[in-house]
mmCIF file with all atom_site columns, C-alpha atoms in Angstrom:
data_model
loop_
_atom_site.group_PDB
_atom_site.id
_atom_site.type_symbol
_atom_site.label_atom_id
_atom_site.label_alt_id
_atom_site.label_comp_id
_atom_site.label_asym_id
_atom_site.label_entity_id
_atom_site.label_seq_id
_atom_site.pdbx_PDB_ins_code
_atom_site.Cartn_x
_atom_site.Cartn_y
_atom_site.Cartn_z
_atom_site.occupancy
_atom_site.B_iso_or_equiv
_atom_site.pdbx_formal_charge
_atom_site.auth_seq_id
_atom_site.auth_comp_id
_atom_site.auth_asym_id
_atom_site.auth_atom_id
_atom_site.pdbx_PDB_model_num
ATOM 1   C CA . ARG A 1 1   ? -15.401 8.185   10.149  1.00 0.00 ? 1   ARG A CA 1
ATOM 2   C CA . LEU A 1 2   ? -15.915 9.793   6.725   1.00 0.00 ? 2   LEU A CA 1
ATOM 3   C CA . GLY A 1 3   ? -14.961 13.219  8.098   1.00 0.00 ? 3   GLY A CA 1
ATOM 4   C CA . ARG A 1 4   ? -11.640 11.890  9.395   1.00 0.00 ? 4   ARG A CA 1
ATOM 5   C CA . HIS A 1 5   ? -11.038 10.203  6.025   1.00 0.00 ? 5   HIS A CA 1
ATOM 6   C CA . VAL A 1 6   ? -11.607 13.483  4.180   1.00 0.00 ? 6   VAL A CA 1
ATOM 7   C CA . GLU A 1 7   ? -9.282  15.278  6.612   1.00 0.00 ? 7   GLU A CA 1
ATOM 8   C CA . ALA A 1 8   ? -6.564  12.634  6.178   1.00 0.00 ? 8   ALA A CA 1
ATOM 9   C CA . GLU A 1 9   ? -6.889  12.795  2.386   1.00 0.00 ? 9   GLU A CA 1
ATOM 10  C CA . ALA A 1 10  ? -6.646  16.606  2.500   1.00 0.00 ? 10  ALA A CA 1
ATOM 11  C CA . SER A 1 11  ? -3.520  16.333  4.680   1.00 0.00 ? 11  SER A CA 1
ATOM 12  C CA . LEU A 1 12  ? -1.993  13.893  2.196   1.00 0.00 ? 12  LEU A CA 1
ATOM 13  C CA . ARG A 1 13  ? -2.735  16.295  -0.668  1.00 0.00 ? 13  ARG A CA 1
ATOM 14  C CA . ALA A 1 14  ? -1.365  19.276  1.312   1.00 0.00 ? 14  ALA A CA 1
ATOM 15  C CA . ALA A 1 15  ? 2.015   17.632  1.929   1.00 0.00 ? 15  ALA A CA 1
ATOM 16  C CA . VAL A 1 16  ? 4.906   19.171  -0.006  1.00 0.00 ? 16  VAL A CA 1
ATOM 17  C CA . ARG A 1 17  ? 7.469   16.473  0.813   1.00 0.00 ? 17  ARG A CA 1
ATOM 18  C CA . LEU A 1 18  ? 7.315   12.694  1.058   1.00 0.00 ? 18  LEU A CA 1
ATOM 19  C CA . SER A 1 19  ? 8.481   12.976  4.662   1.00 0.00 ? 19  SER A CA 1
ATOM 20  C CA . GLU A 1 20  ? 5.269   14.911  5.413   1.00 0.00 ? 20  GLU A CA 1
ATOM 21  C CA . ALA A 1 21  ? 3.013   12.493  3.539   1.00 0.00 ? 21  ALA A CA 1
ATOM 22  C CA . TYR A 1 22  ? 4.258   9.237   5.033   1.00 0.00 ? 22  TYR A CA 1
ATOM 23  C CA . PRO A 1 23  ? 3.000   9.883   8.611   1.00 0.00 ? 23  PRO A CA 1
ATOM 24  C CA . VAL A 1 24  ? -0.480  10.722  7.266   1.00 0.00 ? 24  VAL A CA 1
ATOM 25  C CA . ILE A 1 25  ? -0.937  7.408   5.434   1.00 0.00 ? 25  ILE A CA 1
ATOM 26  C CA . PRO A 1 26  ? -1.272  5.119   8.499   1.00 0.00 ? 26  PRO A CA 1
ATOM 27  C CA . ARG A 1 27  ? -3.960  7.403   9.941   1.00 0.00 ? 27  ARG A CA 1
ATOM 28  C CA . PHE A 1 28  ? -5.693  7.464   6.561   1.00 0.00 ? 28  PHE A CA 1
ATOM 29  C CA . MET A 1 29  ? -5.637  3.651   6.387   1.00 0.00 ? 29  MET A CA 1
ATOM 30  C CA . GLN A 1 30  ? -6.690  3.103   10.009  1.00 0.00 ? 30  GLN A CA 1
ATOM 31  C CA . ASP A 1 31  ? -9.657  5.426   9.541   1.00 0.00 ? 31  ASP A CA 1
ATOM 32  C CA . LEU A 1 32  ? -10.848 3.392   6.551   1.00 0.00 ? 32  LEU A CA 1
ATOM 33  C CA . PHE A 1 33  ? -9.803  -0.090  7.754   1.00 0.00 ? 33  PHE A CA 1
ATOM 34  C CA . PRO A 1 34  ? -9.853  0.297   11.556  1.00 0.00 ? 34  PRO A CA 1
ATOM 35  C CA . ARG A 1 35  ? -9.392  -3.361  12.515  1.00 0.00 ? 35  ARG A CA 1
ATOM 36  C CA . GLU A 1 36  ? -6.655  -4.142  9.987   1.00 0.00 ? 36  GLU A CA 1
ATOM 37  C CA . SER A 1 37  ? -2.893  -3.843  9.908   1.00 0.00 ? 37  SER A CA 1
ATOM 38  C CA . GLY A 1 38  ? -0.874  -3.080  6.843   1.00 0.00 ? 38  GLY A CA 1
ATOM 39  C CA . GLY A 1 39  ? 2.184   -1.677  5.198   1.00 0.00 ? 39  GLY A CA 1
ATOM 40  C CA . LEU A 1 40  ? 3.380   0.512   2.385   1.00 0.00 ? 40  LEU A CA 1
ATOM 41  C CA . TYR A 1 41  ? 6.373   -0.627  0.356   1.00 0.00 ? 41  TYR A CA 1
ATOM 42  C CA . GLU A 1 42  ? 8.305   1.581   -2.056  1.00 0.00 ? 42  GLU A CA 1
ATOM 43  C CA . PHE A 1 43  ? 9.763   0.148   -5.255  1.00 0.00 ? 43  PHE A CA 1
ATOM 44  C CA . ASN A 1 44  ? 13.470  0.824   -5.749  1.00 0.00 ? 44  ASN A CA 1
ATOM 45  C CA . GLU A 1 45  ? 14.119  0.624   -9.493  1.00 0.00 ? 45  GLU A CA 1
ATOM 46  C CA . THR A 1 46  ? 17.893  0.571   -9.091  1.00 0.00 ? 46  THR A CA 1
ATOM 47  C CA . HIS A 1 47  ? 17.914  -2.484  -6.822  1.00 0.00 ? 47  HIS A CA 1
ATOM 48  C CA . GLN A 1 48  ? 14.677  -3.997  -8.179  1.00 0.00 ? 48  GLN A CA 1
ATOM 49  C CA . LEU A 1 49  ? 13.298  -4.415  -4.642  1.00 0.00 ? 49  LEU A CA 1
ATOM 50  C CA . PHE A 1 50  ? 10.299  -3.351  -2.607  1.00 0.00 ? 50  PHE A CA 1
ATOM 51  C CA . GLY A 1 51  ? 11.330  -1.813  0.706   1.00 0.00 ? 51  GLY A CA 1
ATOM 52  C CA . THR A 1 52  ? 9.190   -0.979  3.728   1.00 0.00 ? 52  THR A CA 1
ATOM 53  C CA . VAL A 1 53  ? 8.359   2.687   4.109   1.00 0.00 ? 53  VAL A CA 1
ATOM 54  C CA . LEU A 1 54  ? 5.804   2.354   6.894   1.00 0.00 ? 54  LEU A CA 1
ATOM 55  C CA . THR A 1 55  ? 3.538   -0.087  8.697   1.00 0.00 ? 55  THR A CA 1
ATOM 56  C CA . TRP A 1 56  ? 0.498   0.294   10.943  1.00 0.00 ? 56  TRP A CA 1
ATOM 57  C CA . GLY A 1 57  ? -1.869  -1.675  13.144  1.00 0.00 ? 57  GLY A CA 1
ATOM 58  C CA . GLU A 1 58  ? -1.514  -4.252  15.890  1.00 0.00 ? 58  GLU A CA 1
ATOM 59  C CA . GLN A 1 59  ? -0.026  -6.970  13.674  1.00 0.00 ? 59  GLN A CA 1
ATOM 60  C CA . PRO A 1 60  ? 1.844   -5.190  10.879  1.00 0.00 ? 60  PRO A CA 1
ATOM 61  C CA . PRO A 1 61  ? 3.475   -7.155  8.068   1.00 0.00 ? 61  PRO A CA 1
ATOM 62  C CA . PRO A 1 62  ? 7.222   -7.835  8.236   1.00 0.00 ? 62  PRO A CA 1
ATOM 63  C CA . ASP A 1 63  ? 9.398   -4.925  7.187   1.00 0.00 ? 63  ASP A CA 1
ATOM 64  C CA . ASP A 1 64  ? 11.707  -6.947  4.981   1.00 0.00 ? 64  ASP A CA 1
ATOM 65  C CA . ALA A 1 65  ? 12.748  -5.943  1.473   1.00 0.00 ? 65  ALA A CA 1
ATOM 66  C CA . PHE A 1 66  ? 11.562  -8.308  -1.243  1.00 0.00 ? 66  PHE A CA 1
ATOM 67  C CA . ALA A 1 67  ? 11.860  -8.861  -4.993  1.00 0.00 ? 67  ALA A CA 1
ATOM 68  C CA . PRO A 1 68  ? 8.899   -8.188  -7.297  1.00 0.00 ? 68  PRO A CA 1
ATOM 69  C CA . ASP A 1 69  ? 8.470   -11.872 -8.149  1.00 0.00 ? 69  ASP A CA 1
ATOM 70  C CA . GLU A 1 70  ? 7.759   -12.620 -4.460  1.00 0.00 ? 70  GLU A CA 1
ATOM 71  C CA . CYS A 1 71  ? 4.340   -10.964 -4.781  1.00 0.00 ? 71  CYS A CA 1
ATOM 72  C CA . TRP A 1 72  ? 1.515   -12.417 -6.842  1.00 0.00 ? 72  TRP A CA 1
ATOM 73  C CA . TRP A 1 73  ? 0.153   -9.030  -7.931  1.00 0.00 ? 73  TRP A CA 1
ATOM 74  C CA . THR A 1 74  ? 3.371   -8.288  -9.842  1.00 0.00 ? 74  THR A CA 1
ATOM 75  C CA . ARG A 1 75  ? 3.145   -11.676 -11.552 1.00 0.00 ? 75  ARG A CA 1
ATOM 76  C CA . ARG A 1 76  ? -0.519  -11.265 -12.462 1.00 0.00 ? 76  ARG A CA 1
ATOM 77  C CA . ALA A 1 77  ? -0.612  -7.446  -12.840 1.00 0.00 ? 77  ALA A CA 1
ATOM 78  C CA . ARG A 1 78  ? -3.709  -7.030  -10.675 1.00 0.00 ? 78  ARG A CA 1
ATOM 79  C CA . LEU A 1 79  ? -4.830  -6.830  -7.062  1.00 0.00 ? 79  LEU A CA 1
ATOM 80  C CA . HIS A 1 80  ? -4.147  -10.079 -5.239  1.00 0.00 ? 80  HIS A CA 1
ATOM 81  C CA . GLU A 1 81  ? -6.314  -11.381 -2.404  1.00 0.00 ? 81  GLU A CA 1
ATOM 82  C CA . ILE A 1 82  ? -5.504  -14.294 -0.149  1.00 0.00 ? 82  ILE A CA 1
ATOM 83  C CA . ASP A 1 83  ? -8.790  -16.070 0.539   1.00 0.00 ? 83  ASP A CA 1
ATOM 84  C CA . THR A 1 84  ? -7.561  -18.656 3.029   1.00 0.00 ? 84  THR A CA 1
ATOM 85  C CA . PRO A 1 85  ? -4.352  -19.137 5.029   1.00 0.00 ? 85  PRO A CA 1
ATOM 86  C CA . ASP A 1 86  ? -3.715  -22.420 3.203   1.00 0.00 ? 86  ASP A CA 1
ATOM 87  C CA . SER A 1 87  ? -4.129  -20.916 -0.264  1.00 0.00 ? 87  SER A CA 1
ATOM 88  C CA . GLU A 1 88  ? -1.676  -22.080 -2.909  1.00 0.00 ? 88  GLU A CA 1
ATOM 89  C CA . MET A 1 89  ? -1.088  -18.479 -3.983  1.00 0.00 ? 89  MET A CA 1
ATOM 90  C CA . ILE A 1 90  ? 0.356   -16.859 -0.862  1.00 0.00 ? 90  ILE A CA 1
ATOM 91  C CA . CYS A 1 91  ? 2.942   -14.211 -1.622  1.00 0.00 ? 91  CYS A CA 1
ATOM 92  C CA . GLN A 1 92  ? 6.463   -15.176 -0.586  1.00 0.00 ? 92  GLN A CA 1
ATOM 93  C CA . HIS A 1 93  ? 7.000   -11.775 1.040   1.00 0.00 ? 93  HIS A CA 1
ATOM 94  C CA . LEU A 1 94  ? 4.351   -12.557 3.653   1.00 0.00 ? 94  LEU A CA 1
ATOM 95  C CA . ARG A 1 95  ? 5.372   -14.331 6.815   1.00 0.00 ? 95  ARG A CA 1
ATOM 96  C CA . PRO A 1 96  ? 3.056   -16.453 8.976   1.00 0.00 ? 96  PRO A CA 1
ATOM 97  C CA . PRO A 1 97  ? 0.537   -15.926 10.230  1.00 0.00 ? 97  PRO A CA 1
ATOM 98  C CA . VAL A 1 98  ? -1.197  -15.060 6.966   1.00 0.00 ? 98  VAL A CA 1
ATOM 99  C CA . PHE A 1 99  ? -4.732  -13.827 7.528   1.00 0.00 ? 99  PHE A CA 1
ATOM 100 C CA . PRO A 1 100 ? -7.711  -14.458 5.235   1.00 0.00 ? 100 PRO A CA 1
ATOM 101 C CA . GLY A 1 101 ? -8.669  -11.379 3.277   1.00 0.00 ? 101 GLY A CA 1
ATOM 102 C CA . SER A 1 102 ? -5.089  -10.094 2.991   1.00 0.00 ? 102 SER A CA 1
ATOM 103 C CA . LEU A 1 103 ? -4.648  -7.857  -0.031  1.00 0.00 ? 103 LEU A CA 1
ATOM 104 C CA . CYS A 1 104 ? -1.650  -6.790  -2.110  1.00 0.00 ? 104 CYS A CA 1
ATOM 105 C CA . ILE A 1 105 ? -2.536  -3.697  -4.121  1.00 0.00 ? 105 ILE A CA 1
ATOM 106 C CA . PRO A 1 106 ? -0.246  -2.051  -6.661  1.00 0.00 ? 106 PRO A CA 1
ATOM 107 C CA . LEU A 1 107 ? 0.730   1.561   -6.251  1.00 0.00 ? 107 LEU A CA 1
ATOM 108 C CA . MET A 1 108 ? 1.119   2.789   -9.822  1.00 0.00 ? 108 MET A CA 1
ATOM 109 C CA . ALA A 1 109 ? 1.015   6.128   -11.584 1.00 0.00 ? 109 ALA A CA 1
ATOM 110 C CA . ARG A 1 110 ? 1.416   6.863   -15.275 1.00 0.00 ? 110 ARG A CA 1
ATOM 111 C CA . GLY A 1 111 ? 2.301   3.238   -15.979 1.00 0.00 ? 111 GLY A CA 1
ATOM 112 C CA . LYS A 1 112 ? 5.128   3.251   -13.447 1.00 0.00 ? 112 LYS A CA 1
ATOM 113 C CA . ILE A 1 113 ? 5.321   0.985   -10.383 1.00 0.00 ? 113 ILE A CA 1
ATOM 114 C CA . LEU A 1 114 ? 5.743   3.134   -7.270  1.00 0.00 ? 114 LEU A CA 1
ATOM 115 C CA . GLY A 1 115 ? 5.196   0.476   -4.657  1.00 0.00 ? 115 GLY A CA 1
ATOM 116 C CA . LEU A 1 116 ? 2.777   -1.844  -2.953  1.00 0.00 ? 116 LEU A CA 1
ATOM 117 C CA . LEU A 1 117 ? 0.014   -1.348  -0.418  1.00 0.00 ? 117 LEU A CA 1
ATOM 118 C CA . HIS A 1 118 ? -0.628  -4.385  1.766   1.00 0.00 ? 118 HIS A CA 1
ATOM 119 C CA . LEU A 1 119 ? -3.621  -4.997  4.057   1.00 0.00 ? 119 LEU A CA 1
ATOM 120 C CA . ARG A 1 120 ? -3.211  -8.013  6.353   1.00 0.00 ? 120 ARG A CA 1
ATOM 121 C CA . GLY A 1 121 ? -6.835  -8.914  6.886   1.00 0.00 ? 121 GLY A CA 1
ATOM 122 C CA . ILE A 1 122 ? -8.374  -9.357  10.312  1.00 0.00 ? 122 ILE A CA 1
ATOM 123 C CA . PRO A 1 123 ? -6.858  -12.034 12.539  1.00 0.00 ? 123 PRO A CA 1
ATOM 124 C CA . GLY A 1 124 ? -9.322  -14.508 14.017  1.00 0.00 ? 124 GLY A CA 1
ATOM 125 C CA . SER A 1 125 ? -12.298 -12.904 12.326  1.00 0.00 ? 125 SER A CA 1
ATOM 126 C CA . GLU A 1 126 ? -14.959 -15.184 10.944  1.00 0.00 ? 126 GLU A CA 1
ATOM 127 C CA . GLU A 1 127 ? -16.110 -12.424 8.588   1.00 0.00 ? 127 GLU A CA 1
ATOM 128 C CA . ALA A 1 128 ? -12.605 -12.145 7.110   1.00 0.00 ? 128 ALA A CA 1
ATOM 129 C CA . GLU A 1 129 ? -12.690 -15.770 5.937   1.00 0.00 ? 129 GLU A CA 1
ATOM 130 C CA . GLY A 1 130 ? -12.891 -15.485 2.188   1.00 0.00 ? 130 GLY A CA 1
ATOM 131 C CA . GLN A 1 131 ? -14.166 -11.872 2.289   1.00 0.00 ? 131 GLN A CA 1
ATOM 132 C CA . ALA A 1 132 ? -17.028 -13.054 0.100   1.00 0.00 ? 132 ALA A CA 1
ATOM 133 C CA . GLY A 1 133 ? -20.115 -11.144 -0.878  1.00 0.00 ? 133 GLY A CA 1
ATOM 134 C CA . ALA A 1 134 ? -20.910 -7.461  -1.016  1.00 0.00 ? 134 ALA A CA 1
ATOM 135 C CA . LEU A 1 135 ? -18.768 -6.555  2.015   1.00 0.00 ? 135 LEU A CA 1
ATOM 136 C CA . GLY A 1 136 ? -15.700 -8.155  0.452   1.00 0.00 ? 136 GLY A CA 1
ATOM 137 C CA . GLU A 1 137 ? -16.307 -6.467  -2.896  1.00 0.00 ? 137 GLU A CA 1
ATOM 138 C CA . TYR A 1 138 ? -16.789 -3.089  -1.184  1.00 0.00 ? 138 TYR A CA 1
ATOM 139 C CA . ARG A 1 139 ? -13.542 -3.578  0.754   1.00 0.00 ? 139 ARG A CA 1
ATOM 140 C CA . ARG A 1 140 ? -11.592 -4.465  -2.415  1.00 0.00 ? 140 ARG A CA 1
ATOM 141 C CA . ARG A 1 141 ? -12.975 -1.452  -4.272  1.00 0.00 ? 141 ARG A CA 1
ATOM 142 C CA . LEU A 1 142 ? -12.244 0.857   -1.370  1.00 0.00 ? 142 LEU A CA 1
ATOM 143 C CA . ALA A 1 143 ? -8.689  -0.507  -1.078  1.00 0.00 ? 143 ALA A CA 1
ATOM 144 C CA . LYS A 1 144 ? -8.112  -0.004  -4.827  1.00 0.00 ? 144 LYS A CA 1
ATOM 145 C CA . THR A 1 145 ? -9.470  3.548   -4.662  1.00 0.00 ? 145 THR A CA 1
ATOM 146 C CA . VAL A 1 146 ? -7.288  4.383   -1.670  1.00 0.00 ? 146 VAL A CA 1
ATOM 147 C CA . ALA A 1 147 ? -4.255  2.900   -3.427  1.00 0.00 ? 147 ALA A CA 1
ATOM 148 C CA . GLN A 1 148 ? -4.965  5.130   -6.436  1.00 0.00 ? 148 GLN A CA 1
ATOM 149 C CA . GLN A 1 149 ? -5.192  8.215   -4.203  1.00 0.00 ? 149 GLN A CA 1
ATOM 150 C CA . ILE A 1 150 ? -1.942  7.338   -2.432  1.00 0.00 ? 150 ILE A CA 1
ATOM 151 C CA . SER A 1 151 ? -0.219  6.563   -5.757  1.00 0.00 ? 151 SER A CA 1
ATOM 152 C CA . SER A 1 152 ? -1.239  9.897   -7.228  1.00 0.00 ? 152 SER A CA 1
ATOM 153 C CA . ALA A 1 153 ? -0.094  11.837  -4.165  1.00 0.00 ? 153 ALA A CA 1
ATOM 154 C CA . LEU A 1 154 ? 3.251   10.000  -3.948  1.00 0.00 ? 154 LEU A CA 1
ATOM 155 C CA . PHE A 1 155 ? 3.911   10.432  -7.674  1.00 0.00 ? 155 PHE A CA 1
ATOM 156 C CA . ASP A 1 156 ? 3.250   14.177  -7.455  1.00 0.00 ? 156 ASP A CA 1
ATOM 157 C CA . LEU A 1 157 ? 5.450   14.544  -4.353  1.00 0.00 ? 157 LEU A CA 1
ATOM 158 C CA . ARG A 1 158 ? 8.324   12.626  -5.955  1.00 0.00 ? 158 ARG A CA 1
ATOM 159 C CA . LEU A 1 159 ? 8.075   14.825  -9.020  1.00 0.00 ? 159 LEU A CA 1
ATOM 160 C CA . GLN A 1 160 ? 8.084   17.988  -6.881  1.00 0.00 ? 160 GLN A CA 1
ATOM 161 C CA . GLU A 1 161 ? 11.127  16.777  -4.942  1.00 0.00 ? 161 GLU A CA 1
ATOM 162 C CA . THR A 1 162 ? 12.983  15.954  -8.172  1.00 0.00 ? 162 THR A CA 1
ATOM 163 C CA . LEU A 1 163 ? 12.197  19.401  -9.569  1.00 0.00 ? 163 LEU A CA 1
ATOM 164 C CA . ARG A 1 164 ? 13.344  21.095  -6.342  1.00 0.00 ? 164 ARG A CA 1
ATOM 165 C CA . GLU A 1 165 ? 16.624  19.145  -6.439  1.00 0.00 ? 165 GLU A CA 1
ATOM 166 C CA . GLN A 1 166 ? 17.201  20.072  -10.087 1.00 0.00 ? 166 GLN A CA 1
ATOM 167 C CA . ALA A 1 167 ? 16.391  23.723  -9.411  1.00 0.00 ? 167 ALA A CA 1
ATOM 168 C CA . SER A 1 168 ? 18.796  23.886  -6.462  1.00 0.00 ? 168 SER A CA 1
ATOM 169 C CA . ARG A 1 169 ? 21.577  22.328  -8.608  1.00 0.00 ? 169 ARG A CA 1
ATOM 170 C CA . ASP A 1 170 ? 20.898  24.825  -11.395 1.00 0.00 ? 170 ASP A CA 1
ATOM 171 C CA . VAL A 1 171 ? 21.137  27.744  -8.959  1.00 0.00 ? 171 VAL A CA 1
ATOM 172 C CA . ARG A 1 172 ? 24.608  26.660  -7.803  1.00 0.00 ? 172 ARG A CA 1
#
């Protein structure tokens, strides 16, 4: 599995446009979290909304747009984990069923919010309940590391696209 992860990360880094990077991300995520579904949401500063860019897995999250205050990580400025389906702190952007172990992870680069990475947890899994212990801590750390890699790649690609657009305008 590690070899496929390294290959997916290299493909993400080799992309020169966002449109090339987006298809790589679901494969990247499924290699690392094979039994989980998830989604990547991009933050639109103009409209102050998160919008779905892509989803993956058997039970992906809804692809609705949502406001920043509908997600607990934006309110608390840190990764948010839903321990149980009846938790008092379930993000409003999530629709039932909400699975234990669901994570909302910020995608940020240079102090700027780029988006949100969401992992839905594993439906019907006893081990997902609470995601306690070393396995849960490893999963959270891995998810945060992956979110940092994706954030960095997306930030660089956005910057490259902006520079290309500016250069093509200057040529005209």
